[in-house]
Short mmCIF file of C-alpha atoms and ligand atoms in Angstrom, two decimals:
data_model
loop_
_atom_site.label_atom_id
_atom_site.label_comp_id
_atom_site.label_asym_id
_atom_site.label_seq_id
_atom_site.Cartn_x
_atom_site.Cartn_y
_atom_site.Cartn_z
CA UNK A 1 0.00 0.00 0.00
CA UNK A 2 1.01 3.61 -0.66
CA UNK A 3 2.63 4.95 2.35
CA UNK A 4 0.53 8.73 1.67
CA UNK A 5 -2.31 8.85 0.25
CA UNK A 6 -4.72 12.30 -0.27
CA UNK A 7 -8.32 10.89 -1.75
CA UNK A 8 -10.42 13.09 -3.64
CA UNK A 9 -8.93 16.14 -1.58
CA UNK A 10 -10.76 19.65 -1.94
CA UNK A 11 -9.94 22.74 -0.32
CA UNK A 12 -11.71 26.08 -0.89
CA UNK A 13 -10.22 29.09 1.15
CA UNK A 14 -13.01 31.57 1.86
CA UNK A 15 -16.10 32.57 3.31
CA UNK A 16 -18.59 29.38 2.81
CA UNK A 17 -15.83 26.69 1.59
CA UNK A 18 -18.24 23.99 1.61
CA UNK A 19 -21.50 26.08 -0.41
CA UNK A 20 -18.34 27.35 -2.91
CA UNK A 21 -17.36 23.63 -3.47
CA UNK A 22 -20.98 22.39 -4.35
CA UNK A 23 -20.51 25.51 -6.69
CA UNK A 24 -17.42 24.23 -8.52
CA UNK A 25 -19.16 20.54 -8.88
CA UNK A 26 -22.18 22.63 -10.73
CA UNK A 27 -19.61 23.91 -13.18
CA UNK A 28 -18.04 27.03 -12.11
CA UNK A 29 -14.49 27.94 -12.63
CA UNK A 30 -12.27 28.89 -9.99
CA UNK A 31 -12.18 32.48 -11.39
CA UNK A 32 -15.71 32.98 -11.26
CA UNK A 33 -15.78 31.45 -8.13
CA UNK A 34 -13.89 34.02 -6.92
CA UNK A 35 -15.48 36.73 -8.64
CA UNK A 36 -18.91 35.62 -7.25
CA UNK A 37 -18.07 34.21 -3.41
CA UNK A 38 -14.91 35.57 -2.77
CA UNK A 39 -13.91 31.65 -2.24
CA UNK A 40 -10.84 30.78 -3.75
CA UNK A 41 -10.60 27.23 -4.94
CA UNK A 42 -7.12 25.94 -3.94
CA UNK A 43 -7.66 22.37 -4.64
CA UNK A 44 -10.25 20.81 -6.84
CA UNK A 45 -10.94 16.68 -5.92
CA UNK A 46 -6.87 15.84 -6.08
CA UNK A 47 -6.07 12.32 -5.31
CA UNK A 48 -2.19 11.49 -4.95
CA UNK A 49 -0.75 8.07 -4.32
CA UNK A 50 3.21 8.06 -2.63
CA UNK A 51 5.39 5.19 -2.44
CA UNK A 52 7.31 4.30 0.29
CA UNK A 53 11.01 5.24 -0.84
CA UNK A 54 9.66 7.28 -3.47
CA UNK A 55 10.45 10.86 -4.39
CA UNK A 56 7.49 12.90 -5.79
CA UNK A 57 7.58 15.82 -7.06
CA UNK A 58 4.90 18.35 -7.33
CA UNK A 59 4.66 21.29 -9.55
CA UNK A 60 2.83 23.49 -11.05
CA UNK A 61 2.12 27.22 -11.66
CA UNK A 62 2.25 29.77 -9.24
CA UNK A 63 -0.91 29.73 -7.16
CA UNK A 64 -2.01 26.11 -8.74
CA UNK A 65 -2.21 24.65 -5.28
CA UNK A 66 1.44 22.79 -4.67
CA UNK A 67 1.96 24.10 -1.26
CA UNK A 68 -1.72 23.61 -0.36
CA UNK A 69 -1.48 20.17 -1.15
CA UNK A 70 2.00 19.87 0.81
CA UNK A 71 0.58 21.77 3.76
CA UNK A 72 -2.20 19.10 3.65
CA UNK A 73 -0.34 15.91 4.19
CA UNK A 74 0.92 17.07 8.00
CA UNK A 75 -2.14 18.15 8.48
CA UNK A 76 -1.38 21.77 8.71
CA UNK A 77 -4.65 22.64 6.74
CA UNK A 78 -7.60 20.65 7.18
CA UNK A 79 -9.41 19.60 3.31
CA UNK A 80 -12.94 20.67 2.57
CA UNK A 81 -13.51 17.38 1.29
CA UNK A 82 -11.20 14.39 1.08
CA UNK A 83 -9.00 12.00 2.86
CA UNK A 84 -5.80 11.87 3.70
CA UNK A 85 -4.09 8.33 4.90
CA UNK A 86 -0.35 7.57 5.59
CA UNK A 87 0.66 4.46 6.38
CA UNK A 88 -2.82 3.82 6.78
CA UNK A 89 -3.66 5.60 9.45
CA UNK A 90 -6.53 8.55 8.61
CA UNK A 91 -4.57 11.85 9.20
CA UNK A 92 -7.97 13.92 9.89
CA UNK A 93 -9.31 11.83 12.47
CA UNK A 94 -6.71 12.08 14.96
CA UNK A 95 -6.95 13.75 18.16
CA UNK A 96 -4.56 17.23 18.83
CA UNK A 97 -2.30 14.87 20.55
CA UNK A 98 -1.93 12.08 18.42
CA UNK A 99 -1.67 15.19 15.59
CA UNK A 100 1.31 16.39 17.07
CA UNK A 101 2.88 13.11 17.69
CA UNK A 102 2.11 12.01 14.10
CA UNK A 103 3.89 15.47 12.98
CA UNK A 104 7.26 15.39 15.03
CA UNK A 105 7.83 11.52 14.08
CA UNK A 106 6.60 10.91 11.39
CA UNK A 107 7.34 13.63 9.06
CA UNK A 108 9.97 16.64 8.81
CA UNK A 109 9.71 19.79 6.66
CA UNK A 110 12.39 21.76 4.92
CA UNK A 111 11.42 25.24 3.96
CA UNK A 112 11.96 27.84 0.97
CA UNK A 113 13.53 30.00 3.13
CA UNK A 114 15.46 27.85 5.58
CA UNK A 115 13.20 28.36 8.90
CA UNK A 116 16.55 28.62 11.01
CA UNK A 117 16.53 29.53 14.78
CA UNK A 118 18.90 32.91 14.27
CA UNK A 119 19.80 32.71 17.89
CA UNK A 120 20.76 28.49 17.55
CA UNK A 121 23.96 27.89 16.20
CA UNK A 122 24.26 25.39 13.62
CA UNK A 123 24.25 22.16 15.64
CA UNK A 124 21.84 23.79 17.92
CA UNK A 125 19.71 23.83 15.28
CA UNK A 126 20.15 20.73 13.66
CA UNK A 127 19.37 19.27 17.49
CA UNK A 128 16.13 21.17 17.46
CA UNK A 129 13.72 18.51 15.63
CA UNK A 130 15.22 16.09 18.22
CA UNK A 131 14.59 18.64 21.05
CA UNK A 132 11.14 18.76 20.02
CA UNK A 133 10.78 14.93 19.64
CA UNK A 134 12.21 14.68 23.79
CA UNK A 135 15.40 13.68 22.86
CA UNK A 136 18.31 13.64 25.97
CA UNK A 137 20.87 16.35 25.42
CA UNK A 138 23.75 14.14 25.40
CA UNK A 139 22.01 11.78 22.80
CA UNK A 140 20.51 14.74 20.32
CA UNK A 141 24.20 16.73 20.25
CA UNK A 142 25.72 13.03 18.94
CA UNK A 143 23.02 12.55 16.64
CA UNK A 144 23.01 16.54 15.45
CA UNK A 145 27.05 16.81 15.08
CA UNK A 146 27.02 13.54 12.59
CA UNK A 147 23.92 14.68 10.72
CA UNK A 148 26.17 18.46 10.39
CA UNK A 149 29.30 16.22 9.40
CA UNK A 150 26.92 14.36 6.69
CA UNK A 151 25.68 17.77 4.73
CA UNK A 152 29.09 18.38 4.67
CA UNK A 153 29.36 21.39 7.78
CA UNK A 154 31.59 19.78 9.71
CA UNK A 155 33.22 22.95 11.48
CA UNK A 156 30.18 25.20 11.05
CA UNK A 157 28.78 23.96 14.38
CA UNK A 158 29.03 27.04 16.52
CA UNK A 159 28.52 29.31 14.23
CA UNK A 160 24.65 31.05 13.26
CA UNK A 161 22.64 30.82 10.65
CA UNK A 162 23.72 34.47 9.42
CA UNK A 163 27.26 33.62 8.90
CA UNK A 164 26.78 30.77 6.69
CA UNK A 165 25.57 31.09 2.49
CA UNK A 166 22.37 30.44 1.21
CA UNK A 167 23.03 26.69 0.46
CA UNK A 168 24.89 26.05 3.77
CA UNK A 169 21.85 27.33 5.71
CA UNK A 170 19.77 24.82 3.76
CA UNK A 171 21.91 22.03 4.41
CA UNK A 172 21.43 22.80 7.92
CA UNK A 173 17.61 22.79 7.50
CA UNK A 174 17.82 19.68 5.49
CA UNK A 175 20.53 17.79 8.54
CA UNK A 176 17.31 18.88 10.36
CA UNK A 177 15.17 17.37 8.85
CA UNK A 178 16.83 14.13 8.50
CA UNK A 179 18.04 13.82 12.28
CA UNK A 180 14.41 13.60 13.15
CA UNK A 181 14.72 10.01 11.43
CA UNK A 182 11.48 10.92 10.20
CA UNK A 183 10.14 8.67 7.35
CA UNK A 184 8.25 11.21 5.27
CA UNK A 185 10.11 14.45 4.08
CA UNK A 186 8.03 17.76 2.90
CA UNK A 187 10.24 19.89 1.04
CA UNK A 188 7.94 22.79 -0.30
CA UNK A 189 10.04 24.63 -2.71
CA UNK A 190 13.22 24.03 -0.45
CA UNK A 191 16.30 25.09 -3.42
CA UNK A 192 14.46 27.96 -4.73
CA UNK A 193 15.97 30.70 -3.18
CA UNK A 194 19.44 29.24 -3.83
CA UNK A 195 21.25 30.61 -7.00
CA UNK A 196 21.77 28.23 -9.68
CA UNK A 197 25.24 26.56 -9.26
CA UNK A 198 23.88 25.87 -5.28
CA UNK A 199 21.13 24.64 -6.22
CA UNK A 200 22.45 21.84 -9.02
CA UNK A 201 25.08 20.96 -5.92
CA UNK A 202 21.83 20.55 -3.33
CA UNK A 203 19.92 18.55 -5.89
CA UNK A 204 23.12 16.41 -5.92
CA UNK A 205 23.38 16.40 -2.44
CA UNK A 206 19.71 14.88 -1.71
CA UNK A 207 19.95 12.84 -4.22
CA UNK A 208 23.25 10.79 -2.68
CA UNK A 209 21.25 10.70 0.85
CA UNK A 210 18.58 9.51 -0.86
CA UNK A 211 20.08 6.93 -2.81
CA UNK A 212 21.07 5.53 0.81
CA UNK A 213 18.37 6.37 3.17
CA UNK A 214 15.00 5.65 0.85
CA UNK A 215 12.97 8.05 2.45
CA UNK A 216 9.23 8.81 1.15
CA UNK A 217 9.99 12.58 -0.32
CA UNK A 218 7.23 14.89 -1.47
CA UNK A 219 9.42 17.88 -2.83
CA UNK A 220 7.48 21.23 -4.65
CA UNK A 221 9.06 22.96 -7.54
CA UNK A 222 8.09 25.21 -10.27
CA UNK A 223 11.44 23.99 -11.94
CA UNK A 224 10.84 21.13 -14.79
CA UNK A 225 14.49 20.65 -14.39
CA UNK A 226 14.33 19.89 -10.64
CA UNK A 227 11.74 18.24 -11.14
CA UNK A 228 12.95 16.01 -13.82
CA UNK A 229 16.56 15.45 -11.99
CA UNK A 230 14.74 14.88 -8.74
CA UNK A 231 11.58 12.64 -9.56
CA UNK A 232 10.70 9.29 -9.51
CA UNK A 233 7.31 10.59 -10.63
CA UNK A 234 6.01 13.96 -11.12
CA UNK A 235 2.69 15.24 -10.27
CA UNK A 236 1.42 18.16 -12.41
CA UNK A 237 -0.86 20.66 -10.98
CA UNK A 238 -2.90 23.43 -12.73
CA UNK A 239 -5.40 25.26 -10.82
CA UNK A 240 -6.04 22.94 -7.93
CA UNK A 241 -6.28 20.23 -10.57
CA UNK A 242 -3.94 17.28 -11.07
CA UNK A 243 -3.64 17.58 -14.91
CA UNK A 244 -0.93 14.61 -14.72
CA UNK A 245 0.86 12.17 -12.56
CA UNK A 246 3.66 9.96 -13.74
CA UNK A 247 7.94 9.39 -14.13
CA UNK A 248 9.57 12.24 -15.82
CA UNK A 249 9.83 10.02 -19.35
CA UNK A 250 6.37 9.60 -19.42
CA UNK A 251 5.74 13.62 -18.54
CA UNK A 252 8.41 14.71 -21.48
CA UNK A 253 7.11 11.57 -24.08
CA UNK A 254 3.45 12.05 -23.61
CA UNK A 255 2.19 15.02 -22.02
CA UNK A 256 -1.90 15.47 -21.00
CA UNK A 257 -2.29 18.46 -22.82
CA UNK A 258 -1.32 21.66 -23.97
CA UNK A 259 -0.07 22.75 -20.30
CA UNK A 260 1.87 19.94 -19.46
CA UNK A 261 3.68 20.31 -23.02
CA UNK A 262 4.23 24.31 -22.52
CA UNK A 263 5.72 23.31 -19.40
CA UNK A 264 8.14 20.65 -21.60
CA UNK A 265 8.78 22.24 -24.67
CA UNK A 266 12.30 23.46 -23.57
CA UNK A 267 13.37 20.58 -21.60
CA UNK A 268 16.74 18.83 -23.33
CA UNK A 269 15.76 15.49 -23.84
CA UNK A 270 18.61 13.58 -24.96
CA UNK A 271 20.18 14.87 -21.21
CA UNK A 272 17.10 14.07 -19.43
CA UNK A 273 15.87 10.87 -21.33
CA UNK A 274 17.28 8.01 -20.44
CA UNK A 275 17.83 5.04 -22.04
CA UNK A 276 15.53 2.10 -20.46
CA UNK A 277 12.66 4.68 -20.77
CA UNK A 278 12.68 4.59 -25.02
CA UNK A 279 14.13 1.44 -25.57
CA UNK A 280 12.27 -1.57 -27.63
CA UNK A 281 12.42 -5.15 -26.78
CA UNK A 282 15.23 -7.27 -28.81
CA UNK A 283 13.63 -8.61 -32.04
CA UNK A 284 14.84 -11.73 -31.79
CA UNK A 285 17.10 -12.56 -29.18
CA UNK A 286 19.67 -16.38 -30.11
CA UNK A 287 20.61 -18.81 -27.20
CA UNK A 288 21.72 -22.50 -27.98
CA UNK A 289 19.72 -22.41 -31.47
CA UNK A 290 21.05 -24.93 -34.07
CA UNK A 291 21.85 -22.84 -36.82
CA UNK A 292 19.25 -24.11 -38.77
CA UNK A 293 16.66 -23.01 -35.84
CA UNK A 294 18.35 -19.19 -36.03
CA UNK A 295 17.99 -19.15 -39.63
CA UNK A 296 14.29 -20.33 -39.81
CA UNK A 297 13.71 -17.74 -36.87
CA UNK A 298 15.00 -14.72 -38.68
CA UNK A 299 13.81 -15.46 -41.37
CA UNK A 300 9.63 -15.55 -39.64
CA UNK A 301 10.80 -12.74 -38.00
CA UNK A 302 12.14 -10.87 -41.30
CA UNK A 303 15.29 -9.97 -39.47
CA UNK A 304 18.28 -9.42 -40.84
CA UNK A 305 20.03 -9.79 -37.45
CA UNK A 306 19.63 -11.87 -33.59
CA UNK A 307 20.77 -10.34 -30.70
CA UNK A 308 23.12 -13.45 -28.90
CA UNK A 309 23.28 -13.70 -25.49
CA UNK A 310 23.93 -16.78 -22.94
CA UNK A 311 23.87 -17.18 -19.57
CA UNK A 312 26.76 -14.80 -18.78
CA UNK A 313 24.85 -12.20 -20.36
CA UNK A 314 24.77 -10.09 -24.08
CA UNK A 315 27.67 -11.49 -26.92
CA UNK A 316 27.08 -9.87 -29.24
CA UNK A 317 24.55 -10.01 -32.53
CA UNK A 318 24.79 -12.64 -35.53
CA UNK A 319 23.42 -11.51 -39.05
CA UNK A 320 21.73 -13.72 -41.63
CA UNK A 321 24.27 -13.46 -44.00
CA UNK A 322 26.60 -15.08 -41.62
CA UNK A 323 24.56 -17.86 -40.19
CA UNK A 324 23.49 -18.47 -44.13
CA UNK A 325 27.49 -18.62 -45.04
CA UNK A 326 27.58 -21.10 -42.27
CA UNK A 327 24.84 -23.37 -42.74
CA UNK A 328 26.09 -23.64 -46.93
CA UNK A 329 30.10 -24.52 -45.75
CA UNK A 330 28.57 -27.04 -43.45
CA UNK A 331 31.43 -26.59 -40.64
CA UNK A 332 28.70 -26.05 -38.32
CA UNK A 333 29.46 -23.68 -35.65
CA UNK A 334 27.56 -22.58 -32.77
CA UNK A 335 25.06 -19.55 -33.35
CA UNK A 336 27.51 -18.24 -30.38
CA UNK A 337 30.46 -18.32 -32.42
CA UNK A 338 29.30 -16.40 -34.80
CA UNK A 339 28.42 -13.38 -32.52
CA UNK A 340 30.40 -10.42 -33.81
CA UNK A 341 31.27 -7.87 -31.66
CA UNK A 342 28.80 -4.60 -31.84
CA UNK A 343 28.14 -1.53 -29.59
CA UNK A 344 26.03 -1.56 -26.79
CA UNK A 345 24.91 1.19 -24.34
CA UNK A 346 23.71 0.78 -20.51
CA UNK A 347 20.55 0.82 -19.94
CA UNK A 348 20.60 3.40 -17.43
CA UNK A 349 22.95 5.76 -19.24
CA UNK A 350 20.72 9.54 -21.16
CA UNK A 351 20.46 9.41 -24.71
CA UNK A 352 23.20 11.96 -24.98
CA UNK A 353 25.63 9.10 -24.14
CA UNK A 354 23.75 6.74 -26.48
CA UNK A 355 23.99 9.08 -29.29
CA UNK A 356 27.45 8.45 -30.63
CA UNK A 357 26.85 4.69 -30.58
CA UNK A 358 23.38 4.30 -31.48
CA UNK A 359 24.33 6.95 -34.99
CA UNK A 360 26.99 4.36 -36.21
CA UNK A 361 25.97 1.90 -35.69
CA UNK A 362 24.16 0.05 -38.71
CA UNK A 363 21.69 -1.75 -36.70
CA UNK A 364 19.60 -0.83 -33.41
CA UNK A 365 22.47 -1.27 -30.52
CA UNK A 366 22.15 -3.45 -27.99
CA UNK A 367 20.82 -2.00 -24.33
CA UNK A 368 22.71 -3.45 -21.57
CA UNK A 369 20.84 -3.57 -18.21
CA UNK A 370 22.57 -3.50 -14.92
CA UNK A 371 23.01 -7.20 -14.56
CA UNK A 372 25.29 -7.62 -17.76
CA UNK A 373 21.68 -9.12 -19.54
CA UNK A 374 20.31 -8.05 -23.19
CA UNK A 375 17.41 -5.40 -21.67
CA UNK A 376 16.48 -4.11 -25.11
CA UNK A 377 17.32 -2.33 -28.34
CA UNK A 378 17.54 1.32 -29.52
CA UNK A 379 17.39 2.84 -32.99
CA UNK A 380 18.20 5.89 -34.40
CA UNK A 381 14.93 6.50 -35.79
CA UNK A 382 13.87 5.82 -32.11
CA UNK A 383 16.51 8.63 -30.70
CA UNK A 384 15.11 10.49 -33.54
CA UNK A 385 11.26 10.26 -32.58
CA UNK A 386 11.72 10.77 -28.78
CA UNK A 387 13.96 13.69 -28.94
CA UNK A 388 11.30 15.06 -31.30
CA UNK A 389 8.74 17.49 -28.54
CA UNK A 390 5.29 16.41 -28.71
CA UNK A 391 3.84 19.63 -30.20
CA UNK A 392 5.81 19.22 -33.18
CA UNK A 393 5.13 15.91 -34.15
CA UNK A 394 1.17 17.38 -33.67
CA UNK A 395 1.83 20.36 -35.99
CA UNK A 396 3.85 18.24 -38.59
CA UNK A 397 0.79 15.74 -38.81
CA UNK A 398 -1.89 18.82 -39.07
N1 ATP B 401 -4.53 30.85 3.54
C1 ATP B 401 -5.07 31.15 2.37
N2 ATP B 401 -6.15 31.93 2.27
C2 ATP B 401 -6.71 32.22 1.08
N3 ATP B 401 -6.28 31.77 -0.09
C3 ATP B 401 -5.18 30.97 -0.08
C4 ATP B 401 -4.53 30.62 1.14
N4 ATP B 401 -3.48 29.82 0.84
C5 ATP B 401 -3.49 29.67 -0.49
N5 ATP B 401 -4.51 30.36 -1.06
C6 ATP B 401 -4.86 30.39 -2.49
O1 ATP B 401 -4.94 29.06 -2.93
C7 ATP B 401 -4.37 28.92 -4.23
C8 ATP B 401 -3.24 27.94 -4.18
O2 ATP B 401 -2.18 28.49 -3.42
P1 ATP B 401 -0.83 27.72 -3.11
O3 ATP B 401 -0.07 28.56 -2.15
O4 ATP B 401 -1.13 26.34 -2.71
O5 ATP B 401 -0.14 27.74 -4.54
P2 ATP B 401 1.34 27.30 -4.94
O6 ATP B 401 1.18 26.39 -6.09
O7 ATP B 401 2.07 26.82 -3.76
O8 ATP B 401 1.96 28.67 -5.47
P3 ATP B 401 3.47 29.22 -5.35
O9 ATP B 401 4.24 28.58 -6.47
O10 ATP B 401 3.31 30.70 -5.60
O11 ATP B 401 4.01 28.91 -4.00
C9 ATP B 401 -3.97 30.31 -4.66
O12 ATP B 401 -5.00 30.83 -5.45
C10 ATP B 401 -3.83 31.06 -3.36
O13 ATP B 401 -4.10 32.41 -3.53
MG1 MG B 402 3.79 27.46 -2.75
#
């Protein structure tokens, strides 16, 4: 089961939330909602499904409803309509106490603009989620001082929040946020005040953690790029309505409509595209065939070449020609044998790496996956039709 879950979530902000929302259902649009009841629809029957070890990223426009929907899942703002369950337990139907308990162990925010204590010092306020949580002193210093050594402060830890950078003061808001052990992170915008260069080396930064600690990882952006880097699937927002959900291939390769493809138009694909996302399955893949079986195969299959792999993994591909040369000098070699060395490319490498091979090579090159096996095939006319953006394959065909 999904460890969060939000289920059919609503939230109107306004004078008569619920009378604006029966409104909305009738047909009315969230400007002349406004217009009409002063209600502002922030959030229009959103349901969200997150993994456990998954980062999901949600973004959208400004004002579409991203840090409603964050604010949401700890229960900072109560829905209008909707559910909200993590790890199964319903969020809105527990007590104050349980609320707060739920909030300081279970999940841990990092903010836009850092939320530091100014008067903590760094390891002060890396101890301060533990603080809050009843931590001992002794045991919340330890825990703080390896969580500052971690982000990469080691030597900061006396100092305040105004002598360090931008990106330093988020680490420390992010060593927060981890030393909570908390399972769930909320990161609502959390690298968009740092400039560029900081920003790519935070990315970077969560990213390694994550690799190692799996944590569940709702993070807000208005960046594709983030968004693309960070994701394991991306949840679109436009006007309090989830336009589309789903991993950053699927977002750039087939995007819900005309919103979704302004917000991809730009994006380089060959960086951001990798491999395993576009690739095809092997035509026809040669094991232990007699040669007379590999023959009879390709030609069903009308191809000109098998991919030949054993049980140690891809060796390499065999054309007709060559197992028809074979079969007529009747020396009868092994399909194997007559594997000839071709490029391949790893599965889990962007199709900027793959482009050199996959362009000179005369046939679709072999996709390694990470366990040394044949995991597919990729063309050039493939490269060529995935790096093409959606709207202008549209156009072209109008
Ligand atoms: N407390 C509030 N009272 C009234 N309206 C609100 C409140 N909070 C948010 N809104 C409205 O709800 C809508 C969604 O706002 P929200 O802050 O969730 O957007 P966002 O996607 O996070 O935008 P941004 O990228 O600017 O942070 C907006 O129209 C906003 O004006
Ligand atoms: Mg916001």
């Amino acid at each position: 089961m999904a460890l969060i879950e939000a289920r059919h979530l609503s939230k109107v902000f306004g004078p008569s939330p619920k009378k604006a929302l029966a409104l909305v259902r009738g047909g009315m649009s969230k400007d002349e909602l406004l217009a009409k009841t002063k209600n502002v629809l922030a959030l229009d029957d959103v349901s969200i499904a997150v993994e456990r070890g998954e980062t999901f990223v949600v973004m959208g426009l400004s004002g579409s409803g991203k840090s409603t929907l964050i604010r949401h899942l700890n229960r900072l703002i109560d829905p209008t309509e909707g559910e909200i369950v993590i790890d199964g337990v319903d969020v809105l139907g527990l007590s104050i106490r349980e609320l707060e308990r739920f909030r300081r162990g279970k999940t841990a925010m990092v903010f836009q603009r850092f939320g530091l204590l100014p008067h903590r010092t760094v390891i002060d306020n890396v101890a301060y989620g533990l603080e809050v949580q009843g931590v001992r002193k002794a045991k919340r210093r330890a825990t703080a001082a390896e969580w500052v050594r971690t982000v990469g402060l080691a030597g900061y830890e006396d100092r305040y929040p105004s002598e360090l950078s931008g990106g330093m003061q988020q680490r420390v808001g992010l060593a927060r946020a981890l030393s909570t052990d908390a399972e769930i992170l909320l990161m609502d915008e959390a690298f968009s005040a740092l400039d560029p260069l900081i920003r790519s080396q935070m990315q970077d930064q969560l990213m390694e953690l994550q690799a190692r600690l799996r944590k569940t990882i709702v993070f807000i952006t208005h960046d594709l790029d983030e968004a693309l880097r960070l994701g394991d699937r991306i949840a679109i927002l436009k006007d309090g309505r989830l336009v589309q959900v789903g991993t950053p291939a699927e977002i750039l390769l087939n995007p819900a409509d005309a919103y979704v493809r302004a917000f991809v138009k730009d994006v380089n694909r060959a960086r951001v595209l990798t491999v395993d996302a576009v690739m095809k399955p092997p035509p026809l893949r040669l094991t232990d065939e007699t040669l007379e079986q590999a023959l009879a195969a390709m030609q069903r299959r009308g191809a000109e070449i098998g991919y030949v792999v054993n049980d140690r993994g891809y060796r390499g591909i065999v054309t007709r020609e060559a197992v028809n040369a074979a079969i007529a000098s009747h020396t009868a070699p092994t399909v194997e044998s007559l594997a000839v060395d071709a490029p391949s490319i790893d599965a889990g490498s962007s199709i900027a790496e793959a482009l050199p091979a996959t362009l000179s090579s005369e046939y679709p090159v072999a996709v390694i996956g990470a366990d040394g096996a044949l995991a597919g095939i990729l063309s050039a006319d493939r490269v060529g039709e995935v790096l093409t953006p959606p709207a202008e394959i549209k156009e072209a065909a109008e």
